[in-house]
Amino acid sequence: MRHKVILVLVDGLSAKVAHGMGYLAALVAAGQGSHHRLACELPSLSRPLYECLLTGDNPVQSGITHNGVSRLSTQTSLFHLAIRQGRRTAAAAYHWVSELYNVSPWQVHHRITDDEGLPIQHGLFYWDDGYPDSHLLADAEALRARHDPDFLLVHPMGVDDAGHRFGLGSPEYRNSARRMDVLLAAVLPHWLAAGYQVVVTADHGMNEDGSHGGTLDDERQVPLWLLGEAFDHGATAQAIPQTALCGLLADLMGLEHDKASLPWLLAREGV
């Protein structure tokens, strides 16, 4: 099994508002996707959970325990696995992702990255939480079209930004998730037609106070959509650990690895 993979990490998307994302629901209803939930690791903060999703190690293991830990990761990420095995990587993402895997401290001249020697070889990174999701999706599509990466991380911040400004129960937060759904409806058909397997999830959720970091279900419960023919869309939902998503993506790409994984979510070859 060797597939190209896109991970869409919608920052701050709580499972509570995921039902408002109608296009993703339509893909599931059409048998082209499946929808699950998972509980994020603790603390439910962004930088620790970027590291968790991309390395399979929880924050206590990785040492990235809060958003102020600004250093390169000491773990083996999916980007590292990919380039060591001859694959091409790219990311349209918040600059903390570049700080974890490419260079720390990040500076504005690192915004555009094209370096075959780095774990994230091709990148367009942003630093403003208000950076429009429409621009971020355009950045991602430009990277995909230009570099044909085997692994592409797409990381929009608009939902999280709305949650912090207006809180979980606000129309602004709900509508930011709906806008993301519309943006994905414009690109997902092209990605799937190009043979990509697409995983859409979040790092953490949001609470009524406009924050996160703790143990509330609203902060920890996030959605997981699996899109593409490599997944078993009839698989019965089980408890899905956030620490196993890195291994699942590595399995999809056919990479050798020692990460925990989720083989029951994959379609059996030849079936």
CSV table of C-alpha atoms in Angstrom, one decimal:
chain,number,residue,atom,x,y,z
A,1,MET,CA,0.0,0.0,0.0
A,2,ARG,CA,1.5,3.3,-1.1
A,3,HIS,CA,-0.8,6.4,-1.2
A,4,LYS,CA,-0.3,10.1,-1.3
A,5,VAL,CA,-1.9,11.7,1.8
A,6,ILE,CA,-3.3,15.1,2.8
A,7,LEU,CA,-3.9,15.9,6.4
A,8,VAL,CA,-6.2,18.8,7.0
A,9,LEU,CA,-5.8,20.0,10.6
A,10,VAL,CA,-8.6,22.4,11.3
A,11,ASP,CA,-7.3,24.2,14.3
A,12,GLY,CA,-9.8,24.4,17.2
A,13,LEU,CA,-12.6,22.5,15.6
A,14,SER,CA,-14.8,21.0,18.4
A,15,ALA,CA,-16.8,17.9,17.6
A,16,LYS,CA,-19.9,19.8,18.8
A,17,VAL,CA,-19.9,22.0,15.7
A,18,ALA,CA,-18.8,19.3,13.2
A,19,HIS,CA,-22.4,18.4,12.4
A,20,GLY,CA,-22.7,21.8,10.7
A,21,MET,CA,-20.2,20.8,8.0
A,22,GLY,CA,-22.6,19.6,5.3
A,23,TYR,CA,-20.3,18.8,2.5
A,24,LEU,CA,-18.2,16.4,4.6
A,25,ALA,CA,-21.5,14.8,5.8
A,26,ALA,CA,-22.5,14.4,2.2
A,27,LEU,CA,-19.3,12.5,1.3
A,28,VAL,CA,-19.9,10.2,4.2
A,29,ALA,CA,-23.6,9.6,3.1
A,30,ALA,CA,-22.3,8.8,-0.4
A,31,GLY,CA,-20.0,6.2,0.9
A,32,GLN,CA,-16.9,8.2,0.0
A,33,GLY,CA,-15.9,8.9,3.6
A,34,SER,CA,-16.4,8.0,7.2
A,35,HIS,CA,-16.8,10.1,10.3
A,36,HIS,CA,-15.4,9.3,13.8
A,37,ARG,CA,-14.6,11.1,17.0
A,38,LEU,CA,-11.5,11.1,19.0
A,39,ALA,CA,-10.4,12.6,22.3
A,40,CYS,CA,-7.3,14.8,22.1
A,41,GLU,CA,-4.4,14.3,24.4
A,42,LEU,CA,-3.7,16.5,27.4
A,43,PRO,CA,-3.1,19.4,27.7
A,44,SER,CA,-5.5,20.3,25.0
A,45,LEU,CA,-3.3,23.0,23.5
A,46,SER,CA,-2.1,23.6,20.0
A,47,ARG,CA,1.7,23.2,19.8
A,48,PRO,CA,1.7,20.1,22.1
A,49,LEU,CA,-1.0,18.5,19.9
A,50,TYR,CA,0.6,19.4,16.5
A,51,GLU,CA,3.5,17.4,17.9
A,52,CYS,CA,1.2,14.6,19.0
A,53,LEU,CA,-0.5,14.3,15.7
A,54,LEU,CA,2.7,14.4,13.6
A,55,THR,CA,4.9,12.1,15.8
A,56,GLY,CA,2.4,9.9,17.7
A,57,ASP,CA,3.9,11.0,21.1
A,58,ASN,CA,1.7,12.6,23.7
A,59,PRO,CA,2.9,15.9,25.3
A,60,VAL,CA,4.4,14.3,28.4
A,61,GLN,CA,6.5,12.0,26.2
A,62,SER,CA,7.5,14.7,23.7
A,63,GLY,CA,8.2,17.5,26.3
A,64,ILE,CA,6.2,19.9,24.2
A,65,THR,CA,3.8,20.6,27.1
A,66,HIS,CA,2.6,24.1,26.4
A,67,ASN,CA,2.5,26.6,23.6
A,68,GLY,CA,5.5,28.5,24.8
A,69,VAL,CA,7.9,25.6,24.2
A,70,SER,CA,9.7,27.0,21.2
A,71,ARG,CA,12.3,24.5,19.9
A,72,LEU,CA,12.8,21.8,17.4
A,73,SER,CA,11.1,18.5,18.1
A,74,THR,CA,13.3,15.7,19.4
A,75,GLN,CA,10.9,13.0,18.1
A,76,THR,CA,10.6,11.3,14.7
A,77,SER,CA,7.7,13.0,12.8
A,78,LEU,CA,5.9,11.9,9.8
A,79,PHE,CA,7.9,14.5,7.8
A,80,HIS,CA,11.1,12.8,8.9
A,81,LEU,CA,9.9,9.3,8.1
A,82,ALA,CA,8.8,10.5,4.6
A,83,ILE,CA,12.0,12.2,3.5
A,84,ARG,CA,14.2,9.4,4.9
A,85,GLN,CA,12.3,7.0,2.6
A,86,GLY,CA,12.4,9.1,-0.5
A,87,ARG,CA,9.1,10.9,-0.3
A,88,ARG,CA,8.3,14.5,-0.9
A,89,THR,CA,6.7,16.7,1.9
A,90,ALA,CA,4.9,20.0,2.0
A,91,ALA,CA,2.9,22.1,4.5
A,92,ALA,CA,0.7,25.2,4.4
A,93,ALA,CA,0.6,25.8,8.1
A,94,TYR,CA,1.0,28.1,11.1
A,95,HIS,CA,4.6,28.9,11.8
A,96,TRP,CA,4.8,26.8,14.9
A,97,VAL,CA,4.8,23.7,12.6
A,98,SER,CA,7.9,25.0,10.9
A,99,GLU,CA,9.5,25.7,14.3
A,100,LEU,CA,8.8,22.1,15.4
A,101,TYR,CA,10.4,20.4,12.3
A,102,ASN,CA,12.4,22.8,10.2
A,103,VAL,CA,14.0,25.8,12.1
A,104,SER,CA,13.6,27.4,15.5
A,105,PRO,CA,13.3,30.3,16.1
A,106,TRP,CA,11.1,31.0,13.1
A,107,GLN,CA,11.6,34.3,11.3
A,108,VAL,CA,9.6,35.9,8.6
A,109,HIS,CA,12.1,34.9,5.8
A,110,HIS,CA,11.2,31.3,6.6
A,111,ARG,CA,7.7,31.9,5.4
A,112,ILE,CA,8.4,30.4,1.9
A,113,THR,CA,10.4,27.2,2.2
A,114,ASP,CA,11.9,25.2,-0.7
A,115,ASP,CA,14.7,23.0,0.7
A,116,GLU,CA,15.0,19.3,-0.1
A,117,GLY,CA,17.2,18.9,3.0
A,118,LEU,CA,14.5,19.9,5.5
A,119,PRO,CA,11.8,17.6,6.9
A,120,ILE,CA,9.2,20.0,5.5
A,121,GLN,CA,10.7,20.5,2.1
A,122,HIS,CA,8.1,22.9,0.6
A,123,GLY,CA,6.2,25.2,2.9
A,124,LEU,CA,4.1,28.3,3.0
A,125,PHE,CA,3.8,29.4,6.6
A,126,TYR,CA,1.8,32.2,8.3
A,127,TRP,CA,2.1,33.8,11.7
A,128,ASP,CA,-1.2,35.9,12.0
A,129,ASP,CA,-4.1,34.0,13.7
A,130,GLY,CA,-6.4,36.0,11.4
A,131,TYR,CA,-4.8,34.8,8.2
A,132,PRO,CA,-7.8,34.0,6.0
A,133,ASP,CA,-8.7,30.3,5.6
A,134,SER,CA,-9.4,31.0,1.9
A,135,HIS,CA,-5.8,32.1,1.5
A,136,LEU,CA,-4.5,29.1,3.4
A,137,LEU,CA,-6.4,26.6,1.2
A,138,ALA,CA,-5.1,28.5,-1.9
A,139,ASP,CA,-1.5,28.1,-0.4
A,140,ALA,CA,-2.1,24.4,0.0
A,141,GLU,CA,-3.4,23.9,-3.5
A,142,ALA,CA,-0.5,25.8,-4.9
A,143,LEU,CA,2.0,23.6,-3.1
A,144,ARG,CA,0.1,20.5,-4.2
A,145,ALA,CA,0.0,21.6,-7.9
A,146,ARG,CA,3.6,22.7,-7.9
A,147,HIS,CA,5.3,19.9,-6.0
A,148,ASP,CA,3.0,16.9,-6.1
A,149,PRO,CA,3.9,16.0,-2.5
A,150,ASP,CA,3.5,12.5,-1.0
A,151,PHE,CA,2.4,14.1,2.3
A,152,LEU,CA,0.8,17.6,2.5
A,153,LEU,CA,-0.2,19.2,5.8
A,154,VAL,CA,-3.0,21.8,5.5
A,155,HIS,CA,-3.5,23.8,8.7
A,156,PRO,CA,-6.1,26.6,8.8
A,157,MET,CA,-6.6,28.7,11.9
A,158,GLY,CA,-9.9,30.5,11.3
A,159,VAL,CA,-12.1,28.3,13.4
A,160,ASP,CA,-9.8,28.5,16.4
A,161,ASP,CA,-9.6,32.3,16.0
A,162,ALA,CA,-13.4,32.6,16.0
A,163,GLY,CA,-13.6,30.3,19.0
A,164,HIS,CA,-11.2,32.4,21.0
A,165,ARG,CA,-12.9,35.7,20.1
A,166,PHE,CA,-16.5,34.6,20.5
A,167,GLY,CA,-16.7,31.2,22.4
A,168,LEU,CA,-18.0,27.7,21.6
A,169,GLY,CA,-21.7,28.6,21.6
A,170,SER,CA,-21.5,31.6,19.3
A,171,PRO,CA,-22.8,31.9,15.8
A,172,GLU,CA,-19.4,33.2,14.7
A,173,TYR,CA,-17.7,30.0,15.8
A,174,ARG,CA,-20.4,27.8,14.2
A,175,ASN,CA,-20.3,29.8,11.0
A,176,SER,CA,-16.5,29.6,10.8
A,177,ALA,CA,-16.8,25.8,10.7
A,178,ARG,CA,-19.4,26.1,7.9
A,179,ARG,CA,-17.2,28.4,5.9
A,180,MET,CA,-14.4,25.8,6.2
A,181,ASP,CA,-16.7,23.2,4.9
A,182,VAL,CA,-17.4,25.3,1.8
A,183,LEU,CA,-13.7,25.9,1.2
A,184,LEU,CA,-13.1,22.1,1.5
A,185,ALA,CA,-15.9,21.5,-1.0
A,186,ALA,CA,-14.0,23.5,-3.5
A,187,VAL,CA,-10.7,21.5,-3.2
A,188,LEU,CA,-11.6,18.0,-1.9
A,189,PRO,CA,-13.0,16.7,-5.2
A,190,HIS,CA,-9.7,17.6,-7.0
A,191,TRP,CA,-7.6,16.0,-4.3
A,192,LEU,CA,-9.6,12.8,-4.3
A,193,ALA,CA,-9.6,12.7,-8.1
A,194,ALA,CA,-5.8,13.0,-8.0
A,195,GLY,CA,-5.5,9.9,-5.8
A,196,TYR,CA,-4.9,11.5,-2.5
A,197,GLN,CA,-6.3,9.9,0.7
A,198,VAL,CA,-7.5,12.8,2.9
A,199,VAL,CA,-7.8,12.9,6.7
A,200,VAL,CA,-9.6,15.9,8.3
A,201,THR,CA,-9.4,16.4,12.0
A,202,ALA,CA,-8.5,19.0,14.7
A,203,ASP,CA,-5.9,19.4,17.4
A,204,HIS,CA,-8.4,20.3,20.1
A,205,GLY,CA,-11.9,21.8,20.6
A,206,MET,CA,-13.1,24.9,22.4
A,207,ASN,CA,-15.0,25.9,25.5
A,208,GLU,CA,-17.7,28.5,26.3
A,209,ASP,CA,-15.0,30.8,27.7
A,210,GLY,CA,-13.3,31.0,24.4
A,211,SER,CA,-10.3,28.9,25.5
A,212,HIS,CA,-9.0,25.3,25.8
A,213,GLY,CA,-6.3,23.4,27.5
A,214,GLY,CA,-8.2,21.4,30.1
A,215,THR,CA,-10.3,18.2,30.3
A,216,LEU,CA,-13.8,19.3,29.3
A,217,ASP,CA,-15.4,17.3,26.6
A,218,ASP,CA,-15.9,20.4,24.5
A,219,GLU,CA,-12.2,21.0,24.6
A,220,ARG,CA,-11.1,17.4,24.0
A,221,GLN,CA,-13.7,15.9,21.6
A,222,VAL,CA,-12.8,16.5,18.0
A,223,PRO,CA,-14.0,15.1,14.7
A,224,LEU,CA,-12.2,12.7,12.3
A,225,TRP,CA,-13.1,12.3,8.7
A,226,LEU,CA,-11.4,9.7,6.5
A,227,LEU,CA,-11.9,10.3,2.8
A,228,GLY,CA,-10.7,8.1,-0.1
A,229,GLU,CA,-10.8,4.5,-1.3
A,230,ALA,CA,-8.0,3.3,1.0
A,231,PHE,CA,-10.2,3.4,4.1
A,232,ASP,CA,-12.8,0.9,5.2
A,233,HIS,CA,-15.8,3.2,5.4
A,234,GLY,CA,-17.9,0.4,6.9
A,235,ALA,CA,-15.6,0.0,9.9
A,236,THR,CA,-17.4,0.2,13.3
A,237,ALA,CA,-16.4,3.2,15.2
A,238,GLN,CA,-14.2,2.5,18.2
A,239,ALA,CA,-12.2,4.6,20.6
A,240,ILE,CA,-9.6,6.3,18.4
A,241,PRO,CA,-6.4,7.6,20.1
A,242,GLN,CA,-5.0,10.8,18.8
A,243,THR,CA,-1.5,9.2,19.2
A,244,ALA,CA,-2.2,6.6,16.5
A,245,LEU,CA,-3.0,9.0,13.6
A,246,CYS,CA,0.6,9.5,12.7
A,247,GLY,CA,1.0,5.7,12.3
A,248,LEU,CA,-2.2,5.5,10.3
A,249,LEU,CA,-0.8,8.1,7.9
A,250,ALA,CA,2.5,6.3,7.7
A,251,ASP,CA,0.7,3.1,6.8
A,252,LEU,CA,-1.3,4.8,4.1
A,253,MET,CA,2.0,6.1,2.6
A,254,GLY,CA,3.6,2.7,2.9
A,255,LEU,CA,6.3,3.9,5.2
A,256,GLU,CA,8.3,1.7,7.5
A,257,HIS,CA,7.7,2.9,11.1
A,258,ASP,CA,7.4,1.8,14.7
A,259,LYS,CA,4.4,4.0,15.6
A,260,ALA,CA,1.1,2.9,17.0
A,261,SER,CA,-1.5,2.7,14.2
A,262,LEU,CA,-5.2,2.0,13.4
A,263,PRO,CA,-5.1,-0.9,10.8
A,264,TRP,CA,-8.8,-1.6,11.3
A,265,LEU,CA,-9.7,1.7,9.6
A,266,LEU,CA,-8.0,0.6,6.4
A,267,ALA,CA,-9.6,-1.2,3.5
A,268,ARG,CA,-8.3,-4.7,2.9
A,269,GLU,CA,-6.2,-4.9,-0.3
A,270,GLY,CA,-7.9,-7.0,-3.0
A,271,VAL,CA,-11.4,-6.7,-1.4
